[in-house]
Coordinates of C-alpha atoms and ligand atoms in Angstrom, one line a residue:
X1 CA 187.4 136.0 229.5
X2 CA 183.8 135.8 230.4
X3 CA 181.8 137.0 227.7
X4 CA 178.3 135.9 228.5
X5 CA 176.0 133.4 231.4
X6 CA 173.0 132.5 230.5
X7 CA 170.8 130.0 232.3
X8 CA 167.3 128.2 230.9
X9 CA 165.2 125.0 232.3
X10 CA 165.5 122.0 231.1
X11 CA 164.3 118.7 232.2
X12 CA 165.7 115.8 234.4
X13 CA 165.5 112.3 234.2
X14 CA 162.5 112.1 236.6
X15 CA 160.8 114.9 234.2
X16 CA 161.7 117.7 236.7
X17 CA 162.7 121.1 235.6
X18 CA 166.4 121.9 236.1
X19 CA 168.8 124.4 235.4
X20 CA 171.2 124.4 232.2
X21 CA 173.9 127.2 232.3
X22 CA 175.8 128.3 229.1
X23 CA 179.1 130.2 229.3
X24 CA 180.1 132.0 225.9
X25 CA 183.8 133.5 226.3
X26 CA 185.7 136.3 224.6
X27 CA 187.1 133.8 222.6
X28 CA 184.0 131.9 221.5
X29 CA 184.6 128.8 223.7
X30 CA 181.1 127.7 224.9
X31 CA 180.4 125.6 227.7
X32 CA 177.3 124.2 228.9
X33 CA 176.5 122.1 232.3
X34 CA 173.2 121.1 233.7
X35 CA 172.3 120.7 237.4
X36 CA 171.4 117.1 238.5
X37 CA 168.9 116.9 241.6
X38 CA 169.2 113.9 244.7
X39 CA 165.9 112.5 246.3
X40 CA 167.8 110.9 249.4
X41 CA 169.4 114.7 250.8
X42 CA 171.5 115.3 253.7
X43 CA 170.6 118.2 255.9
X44 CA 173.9 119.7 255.8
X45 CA 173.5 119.7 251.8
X46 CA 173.6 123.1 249.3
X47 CA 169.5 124.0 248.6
X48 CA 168.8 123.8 245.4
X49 CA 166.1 127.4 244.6
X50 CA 162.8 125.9 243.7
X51 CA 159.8 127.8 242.8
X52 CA 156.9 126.3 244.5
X53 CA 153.5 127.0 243.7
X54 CA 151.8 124.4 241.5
X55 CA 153.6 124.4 238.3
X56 CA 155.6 121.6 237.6
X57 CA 154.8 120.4 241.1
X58 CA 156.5 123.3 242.6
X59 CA 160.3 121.6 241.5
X60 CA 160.2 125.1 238.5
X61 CA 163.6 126.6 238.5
X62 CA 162.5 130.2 236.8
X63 CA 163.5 132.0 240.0
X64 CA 167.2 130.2 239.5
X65 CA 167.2 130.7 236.1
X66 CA 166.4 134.4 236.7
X67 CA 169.2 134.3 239.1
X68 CA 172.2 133.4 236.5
X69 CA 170.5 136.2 234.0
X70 CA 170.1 139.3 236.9
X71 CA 172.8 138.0 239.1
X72 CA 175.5 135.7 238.6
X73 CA 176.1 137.1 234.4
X74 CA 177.0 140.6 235.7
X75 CA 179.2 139.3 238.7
X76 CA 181.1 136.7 236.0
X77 CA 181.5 138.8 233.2
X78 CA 185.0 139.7 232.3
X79 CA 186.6 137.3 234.6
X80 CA 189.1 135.1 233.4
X81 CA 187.8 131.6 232.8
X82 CA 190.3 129.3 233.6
X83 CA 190.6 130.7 237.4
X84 CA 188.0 128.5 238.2
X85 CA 188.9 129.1 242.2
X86 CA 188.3 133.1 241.3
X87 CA 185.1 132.2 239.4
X88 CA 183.6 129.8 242.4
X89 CA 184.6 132.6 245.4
X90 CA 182.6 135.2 243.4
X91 CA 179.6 132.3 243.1
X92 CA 180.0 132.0 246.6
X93 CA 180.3 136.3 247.6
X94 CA 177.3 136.8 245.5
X95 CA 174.8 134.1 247.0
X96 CA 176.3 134.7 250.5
X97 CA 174.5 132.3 252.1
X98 CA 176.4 129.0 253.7
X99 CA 173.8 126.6 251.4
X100 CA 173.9 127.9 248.4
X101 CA 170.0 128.9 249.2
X102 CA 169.6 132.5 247.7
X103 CA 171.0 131.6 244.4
X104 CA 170.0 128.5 244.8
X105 CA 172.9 125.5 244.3
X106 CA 171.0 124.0 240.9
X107 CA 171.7 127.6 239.5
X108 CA 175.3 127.7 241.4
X109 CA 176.3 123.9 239.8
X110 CA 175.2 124.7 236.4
X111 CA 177.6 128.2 236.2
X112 CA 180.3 126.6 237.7
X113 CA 180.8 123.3 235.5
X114 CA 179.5 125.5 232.6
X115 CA 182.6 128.2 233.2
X116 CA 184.9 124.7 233.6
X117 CA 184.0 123.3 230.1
X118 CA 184.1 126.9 228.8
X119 CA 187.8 127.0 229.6
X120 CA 188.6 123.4 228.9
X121 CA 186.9 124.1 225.0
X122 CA 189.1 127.7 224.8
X123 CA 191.9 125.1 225.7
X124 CA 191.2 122.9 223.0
X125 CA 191.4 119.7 225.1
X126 CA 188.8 117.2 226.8
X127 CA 187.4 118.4 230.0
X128 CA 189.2 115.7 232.1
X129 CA 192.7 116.3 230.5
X130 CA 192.5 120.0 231.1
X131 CA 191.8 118.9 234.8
X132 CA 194.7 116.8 235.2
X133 CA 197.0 119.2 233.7
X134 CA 199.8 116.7 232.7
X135 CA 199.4 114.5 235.7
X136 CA 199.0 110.8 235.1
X137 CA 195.1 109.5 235.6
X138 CA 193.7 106.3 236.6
X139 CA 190.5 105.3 234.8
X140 CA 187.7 105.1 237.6
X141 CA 186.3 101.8 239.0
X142 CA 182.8 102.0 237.6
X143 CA 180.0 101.4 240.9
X144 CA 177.3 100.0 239.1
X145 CA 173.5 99.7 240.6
X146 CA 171.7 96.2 240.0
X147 CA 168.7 96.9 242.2
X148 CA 167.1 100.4 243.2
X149 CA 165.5 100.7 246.5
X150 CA 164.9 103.4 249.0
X151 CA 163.9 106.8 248.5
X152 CA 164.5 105.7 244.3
X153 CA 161.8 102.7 244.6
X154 CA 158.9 104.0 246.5
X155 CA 160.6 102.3 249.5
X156 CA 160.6 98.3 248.4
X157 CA 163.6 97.3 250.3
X158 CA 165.0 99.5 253.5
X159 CA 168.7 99.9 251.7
X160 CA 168.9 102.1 248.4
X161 CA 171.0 101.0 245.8
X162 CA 172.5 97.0 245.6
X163 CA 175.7 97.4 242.9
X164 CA 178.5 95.6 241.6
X165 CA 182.0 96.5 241.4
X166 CA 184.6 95.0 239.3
X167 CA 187.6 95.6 240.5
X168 CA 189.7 93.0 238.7
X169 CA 188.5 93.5 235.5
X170 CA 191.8 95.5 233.7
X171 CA 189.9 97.6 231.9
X172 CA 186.2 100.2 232.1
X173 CA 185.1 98.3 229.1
X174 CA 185.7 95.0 230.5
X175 CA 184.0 95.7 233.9
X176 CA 181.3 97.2 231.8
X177 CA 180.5 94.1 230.0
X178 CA 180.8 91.7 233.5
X179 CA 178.1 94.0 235.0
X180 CA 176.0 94.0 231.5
X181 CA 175.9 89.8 232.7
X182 CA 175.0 90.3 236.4
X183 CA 172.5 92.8 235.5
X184 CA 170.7 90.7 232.8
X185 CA 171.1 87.4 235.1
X186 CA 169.6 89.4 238.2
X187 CA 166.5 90.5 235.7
X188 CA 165.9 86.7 234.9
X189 CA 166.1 85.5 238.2
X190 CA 163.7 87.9 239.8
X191 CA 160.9 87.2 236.5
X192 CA 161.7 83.4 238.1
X193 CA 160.2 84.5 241.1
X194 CA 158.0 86.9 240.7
X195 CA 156.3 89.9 238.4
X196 CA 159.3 92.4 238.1
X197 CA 158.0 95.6 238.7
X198 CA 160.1 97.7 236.3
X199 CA 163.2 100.2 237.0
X200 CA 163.9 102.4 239.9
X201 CA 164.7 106.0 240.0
X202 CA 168.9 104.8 238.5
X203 CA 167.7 102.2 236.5
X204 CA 168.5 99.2 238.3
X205 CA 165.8 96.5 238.7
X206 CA 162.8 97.5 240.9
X207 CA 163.3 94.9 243.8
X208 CA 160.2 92.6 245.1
X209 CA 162.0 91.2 248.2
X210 CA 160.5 89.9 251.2
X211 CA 163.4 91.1 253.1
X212 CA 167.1 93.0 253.0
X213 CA 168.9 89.5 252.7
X214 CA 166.9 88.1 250.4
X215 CA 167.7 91.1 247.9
X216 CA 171.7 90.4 249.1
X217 CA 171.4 86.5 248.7
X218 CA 169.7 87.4 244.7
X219 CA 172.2 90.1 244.4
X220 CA 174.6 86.8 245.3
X221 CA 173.2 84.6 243.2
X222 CA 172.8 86.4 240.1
X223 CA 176.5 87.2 239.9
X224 CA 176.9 83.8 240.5
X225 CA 174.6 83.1 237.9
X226 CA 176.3 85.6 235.4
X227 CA 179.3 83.2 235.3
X228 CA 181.6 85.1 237.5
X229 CA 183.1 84.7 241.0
X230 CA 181.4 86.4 243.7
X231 CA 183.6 87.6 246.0
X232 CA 186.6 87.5 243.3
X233 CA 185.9 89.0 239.7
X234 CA 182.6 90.7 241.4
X235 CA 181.5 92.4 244.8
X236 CA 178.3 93.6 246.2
X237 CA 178.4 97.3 246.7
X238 CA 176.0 98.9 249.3
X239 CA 174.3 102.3 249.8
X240 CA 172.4 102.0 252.6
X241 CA 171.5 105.8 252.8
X242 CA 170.6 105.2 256.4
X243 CA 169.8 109.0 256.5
X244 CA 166.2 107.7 255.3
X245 CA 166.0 105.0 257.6
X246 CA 166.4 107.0 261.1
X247 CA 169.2 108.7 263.4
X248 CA 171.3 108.0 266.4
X249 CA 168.1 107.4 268.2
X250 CA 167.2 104.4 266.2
X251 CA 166.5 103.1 263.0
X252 CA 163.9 101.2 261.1
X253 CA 164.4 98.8 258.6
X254 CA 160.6 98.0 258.0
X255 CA 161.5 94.8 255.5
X256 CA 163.1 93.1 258.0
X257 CA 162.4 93.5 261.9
X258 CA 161.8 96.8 262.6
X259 CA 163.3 98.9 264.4
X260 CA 167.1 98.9 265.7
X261 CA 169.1 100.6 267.8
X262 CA 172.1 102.8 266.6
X263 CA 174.3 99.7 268.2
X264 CA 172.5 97.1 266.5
X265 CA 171.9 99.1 263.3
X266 CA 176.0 99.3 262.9
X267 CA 176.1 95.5 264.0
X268 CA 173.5 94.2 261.3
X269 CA 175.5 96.1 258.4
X270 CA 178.7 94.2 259.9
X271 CA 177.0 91.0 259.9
X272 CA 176.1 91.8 256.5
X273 CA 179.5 92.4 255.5
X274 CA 180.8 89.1 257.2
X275 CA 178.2 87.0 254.9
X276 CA 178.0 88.3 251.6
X277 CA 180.3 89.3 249.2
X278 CA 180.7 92.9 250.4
X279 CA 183.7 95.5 249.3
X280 CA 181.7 98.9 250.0
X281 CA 179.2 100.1 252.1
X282 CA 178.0 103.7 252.0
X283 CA 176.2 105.5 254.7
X284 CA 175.8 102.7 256.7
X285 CA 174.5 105.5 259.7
X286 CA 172.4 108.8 259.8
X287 CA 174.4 111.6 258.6
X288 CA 174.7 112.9 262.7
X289 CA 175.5 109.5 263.9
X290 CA 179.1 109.6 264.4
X291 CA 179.1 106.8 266.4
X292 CA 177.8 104.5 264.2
X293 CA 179.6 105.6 261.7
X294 CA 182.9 105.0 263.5
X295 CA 181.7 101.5 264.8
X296 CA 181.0 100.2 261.4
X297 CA 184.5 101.3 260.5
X298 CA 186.3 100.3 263.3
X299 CA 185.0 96.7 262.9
X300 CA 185.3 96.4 258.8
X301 CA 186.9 99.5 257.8
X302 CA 190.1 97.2 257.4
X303 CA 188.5 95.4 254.4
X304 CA 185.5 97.5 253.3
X305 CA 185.1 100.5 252.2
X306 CA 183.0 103.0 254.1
X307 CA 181.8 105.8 251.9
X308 CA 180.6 109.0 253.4
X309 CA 177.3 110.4 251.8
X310 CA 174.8 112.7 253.4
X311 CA 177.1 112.5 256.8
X312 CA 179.8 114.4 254.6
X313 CA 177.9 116.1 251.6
X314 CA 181.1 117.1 249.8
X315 CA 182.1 119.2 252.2
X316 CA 186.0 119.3 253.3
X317 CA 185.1 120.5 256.6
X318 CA 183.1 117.4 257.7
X319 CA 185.4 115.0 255.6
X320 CA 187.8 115.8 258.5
X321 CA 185.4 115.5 261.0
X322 CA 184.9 112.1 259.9
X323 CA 188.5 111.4 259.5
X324 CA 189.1 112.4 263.6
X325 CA 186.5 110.3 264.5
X326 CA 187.1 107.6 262.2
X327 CA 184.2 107.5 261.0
X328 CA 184.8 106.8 257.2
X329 CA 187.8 105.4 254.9
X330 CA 185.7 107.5 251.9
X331 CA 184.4 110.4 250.8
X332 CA 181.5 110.6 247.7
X333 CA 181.7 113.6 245.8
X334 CA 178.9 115.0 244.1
X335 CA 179.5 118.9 243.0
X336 CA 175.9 120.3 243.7
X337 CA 175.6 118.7 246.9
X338 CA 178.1 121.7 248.1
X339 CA 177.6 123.7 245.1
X340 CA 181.1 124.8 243.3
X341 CA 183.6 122.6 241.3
X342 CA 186.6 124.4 243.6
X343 CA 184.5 123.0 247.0
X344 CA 183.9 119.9 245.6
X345 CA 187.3 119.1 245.0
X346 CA 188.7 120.6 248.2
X347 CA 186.7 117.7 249.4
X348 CA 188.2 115.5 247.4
X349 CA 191.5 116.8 248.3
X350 CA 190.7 116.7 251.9
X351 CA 189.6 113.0 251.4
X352 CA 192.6 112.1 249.5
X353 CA 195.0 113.5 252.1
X354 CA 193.9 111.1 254.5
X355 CA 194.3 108.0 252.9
X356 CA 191.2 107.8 251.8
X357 CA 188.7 106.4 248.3
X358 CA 187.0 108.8 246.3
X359 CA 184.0 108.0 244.2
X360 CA 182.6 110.7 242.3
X361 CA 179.3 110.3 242.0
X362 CA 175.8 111.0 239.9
X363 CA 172.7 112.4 241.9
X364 CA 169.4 110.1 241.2
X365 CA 167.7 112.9 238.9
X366 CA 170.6 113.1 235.9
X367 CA 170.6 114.4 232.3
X368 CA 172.7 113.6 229.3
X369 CA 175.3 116.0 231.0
X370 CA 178.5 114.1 231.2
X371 CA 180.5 116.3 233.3
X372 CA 181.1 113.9 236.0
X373 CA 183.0 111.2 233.7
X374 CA 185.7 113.7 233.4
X375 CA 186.0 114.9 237.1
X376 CA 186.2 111.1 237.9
X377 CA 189.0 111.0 235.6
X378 CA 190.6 114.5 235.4
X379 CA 191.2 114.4 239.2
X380 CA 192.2 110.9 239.4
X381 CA 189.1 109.9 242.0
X382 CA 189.9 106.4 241.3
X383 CA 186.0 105.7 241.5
X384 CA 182.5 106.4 239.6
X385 CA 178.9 105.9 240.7
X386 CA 176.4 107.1 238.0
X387 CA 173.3 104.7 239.0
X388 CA 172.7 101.1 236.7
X389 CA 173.0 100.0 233.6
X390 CA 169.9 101.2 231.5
X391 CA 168.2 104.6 230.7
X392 CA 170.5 107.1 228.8
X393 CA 171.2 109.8 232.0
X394 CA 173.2 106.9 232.9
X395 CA 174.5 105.3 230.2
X396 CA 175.4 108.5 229.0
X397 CA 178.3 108.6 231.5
X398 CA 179.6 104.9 231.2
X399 CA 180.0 105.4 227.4
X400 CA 181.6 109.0 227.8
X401 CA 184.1 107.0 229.7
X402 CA 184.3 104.6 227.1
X403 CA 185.5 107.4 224.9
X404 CA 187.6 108.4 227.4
X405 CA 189.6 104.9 228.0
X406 CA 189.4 104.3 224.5
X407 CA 191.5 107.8 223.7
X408 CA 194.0 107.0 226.0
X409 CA 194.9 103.8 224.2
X410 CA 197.4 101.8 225.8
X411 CA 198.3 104.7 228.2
X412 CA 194.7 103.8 230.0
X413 CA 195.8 103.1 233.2
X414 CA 192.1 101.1 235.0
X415 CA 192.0 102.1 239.0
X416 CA 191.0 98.6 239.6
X417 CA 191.8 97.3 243.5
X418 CA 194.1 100.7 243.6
X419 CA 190.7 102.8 244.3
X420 CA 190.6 101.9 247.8
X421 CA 192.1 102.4 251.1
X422 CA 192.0 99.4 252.3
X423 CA 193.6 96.5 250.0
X424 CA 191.7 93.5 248.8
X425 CA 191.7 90.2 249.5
Ligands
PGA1 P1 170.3 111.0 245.7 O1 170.9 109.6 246.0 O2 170.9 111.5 244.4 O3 168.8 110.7 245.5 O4 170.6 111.9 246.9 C1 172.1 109.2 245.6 C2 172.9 108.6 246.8 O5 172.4 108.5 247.9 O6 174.1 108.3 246.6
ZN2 ZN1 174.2 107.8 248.9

């Protein structure tokens, strides 16, 4: 049983305040969490409780870490910790909102993953084997960020993250050390051209393209350059997060020719899929623009995957939205962007059901907090996007998995091609 909640501010990756929560039970079992924070936010997300004001740039959490002290500790106290489904419909009573935005969802997140490591330690096992509960898990297929754009790199190319997947590789470590190659090969080509400018909010390279394709043919060319097969051993991996970009009334993408129609939006990201090396593509349309949506799948859904971002925002409810339109074959799952563990994974659920991938995913402001390793695993998403391959908040993930594979020995079962809906060439 719930003994004690406590919450306190910490900081993020970006140097943000955030919101740790610590659950103490009965039995001395401790668990901790801590909230991450996305800069490219669908409307339809959980609200995270910011203070405002000028401290901190108005991103302080005091008011949400009041919260978990006045609020959430009395409602929690004495409940049983591993009925997690209990714990998350009181989370939920309490705030009462639909968003998450009286609590706030950074203080919701924290409490909830803190009360699931709580009663995975009072357990005695790892977080993601308490999850599966004795069924078999596949190691996730590790989405892996070589260039950072968007909303995560003050807007240098239109499309927000350029990754790698691996999905031949056998094994996490192996597809580990692949990217490690594409990553250092797409550093050295880019000093060839050009000053690099650094790393982007994930840690991939901060691009200096002169337009979209020109970051897709390096993208190209550096795996190619890594020694591997484009197209075979390594795929390009897209989040377009076309949220940022516009709507059903148009988009802009200002590197390459302005500004699109929704039509001819959903027709350049299938043109793009025709000439590159493409296996994924996420939020290829606004997060309202079912139409799109459903065009890019209808044309390429048969071959890529189409992951649901901001259009679904972890919520079951719109995953089967999409599904009736057609308007995704995937669903990303990231806990705070609806709030609870139990929502998040009804998501998941939802998304399974239908045939779908599931990636669970990072948010671009991280910590060390490696919860997310173990909900990839534990609930057998089949997929894992945490951001690149530098800075610890990401790293931090990829090596928790490491530990993970490694544990399972030669029971480690690698998701590989398996992760998706649609098979592989
Ligand atoms: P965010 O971006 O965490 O800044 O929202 C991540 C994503 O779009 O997948
Ligand atoms: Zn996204």
């Amino acid at each position: 049983r719930i003994a004690s909640v406590t919450g306190r501010q910490l900081w993020d990756s970006r140097g943000r305040p955030t919101v740790e929560a610590e659950v103490i039970l009965e039995s001395g079992a401790v668990g901790r969490a801590i909230a991450p924070a996305g800069a490219s936010r669908g409307a339809h997300e959980a609200i995270d409780l910011r203070d405002g004001g000028t401290a901190y740039g108005g991103f302080g959490v005091n008011g949400a870490v009041a919260g978990i002290g006045a609020e959430i500790a009395p409602a929690l106290t004495g409940m049983d910790a591993r009925d997690q489904a209990a714990v998350d419909a009181a989370l939920c009573a309490l705030d009462g909102t639909p968003n998450k935005a009286r609590l706030g969802a950074n203080a919701v997140v924290a409490v909830s993953m803190a009360v699931l490591h709580a009663a995975a330690a009072h357990a005695r096992e790892p977080l993601w084997r308490y999850l599966a509960n004795g069924a078999k898990v596949r190691i996730p297929l590790p989405e892996i960020q070589i260039f950072g754009g968007g909303a995560h790199a003050g807007r240098r190319t239109d499309v927000q993250d350029f990754m790698v997947m691996c999905p031949k590789a056998g094994s996490f470590r192996r597809a580990l050390e692949i990217t490690d190659d594409v990553y250092r090969a797409a550093g050295k080509l880019m000093e060839a051209k050009g000053p690099l400018t650094g790393v982007a909010d994930e840690g991939g390279w901060w691009p200096n393209f002169s337009s979209n394709e020109d970051a897709l043919d390096t993208l190209t060319r550096a795996i190619e350059a890594s020694g591997h097969r484009a197209g075979d051993e390594v795929y390009i991996s897209l989040d377009i997060a076309a949220n940022e970009l516009g709507d059903a009334s148009g988009y802009s993408l200002a590197l390459d020719d302005g500004r699109l129609t929704s039509e001819e939006m959903a027709a350049r990201i299938v043109e793009w899929a025709k000439r590159y090396p493409i296996l994924s593509i996420e939020d290829p349309a606004g997060q309202d623009d079912w139409a799109a949506m459903a065009a890019v799948t209808a044309a390429i859904g048969d071959r890529v995957q189409i992951i649901g971002d901001d259009v679904l925002v972890t919520n079951a409810d719109r995953v089967e939205r999409a599904a009736e339109a057609g308007a995704c074959n995937a669903a990303l799952i990231k806990v705070n962007q609806v709030g609870t563990v139990t929502e998040a994974k009804a998501a998941l659920d939802a998304a399974v059901a239908r045939g779908w991938g599931a990636i669970v995913s990072a948010r671009s402001g991280e910590s060390e907090d490696v919860t997310i390793a173990h909900l990839a695993t534990g609930w057998n998403a089949g997929q894992l996007k945490v951001g690149s391959f530098t800075r610890s908040e990401r790293m931090a993930k990829w090596n928790e998995m490491l530990r993970i594979e490694e544990s399972l020995g030669a029971e480690a079962d690698y998701a590989g091609a398996s992760a998706f809906a649609a098979p592989i060439a």
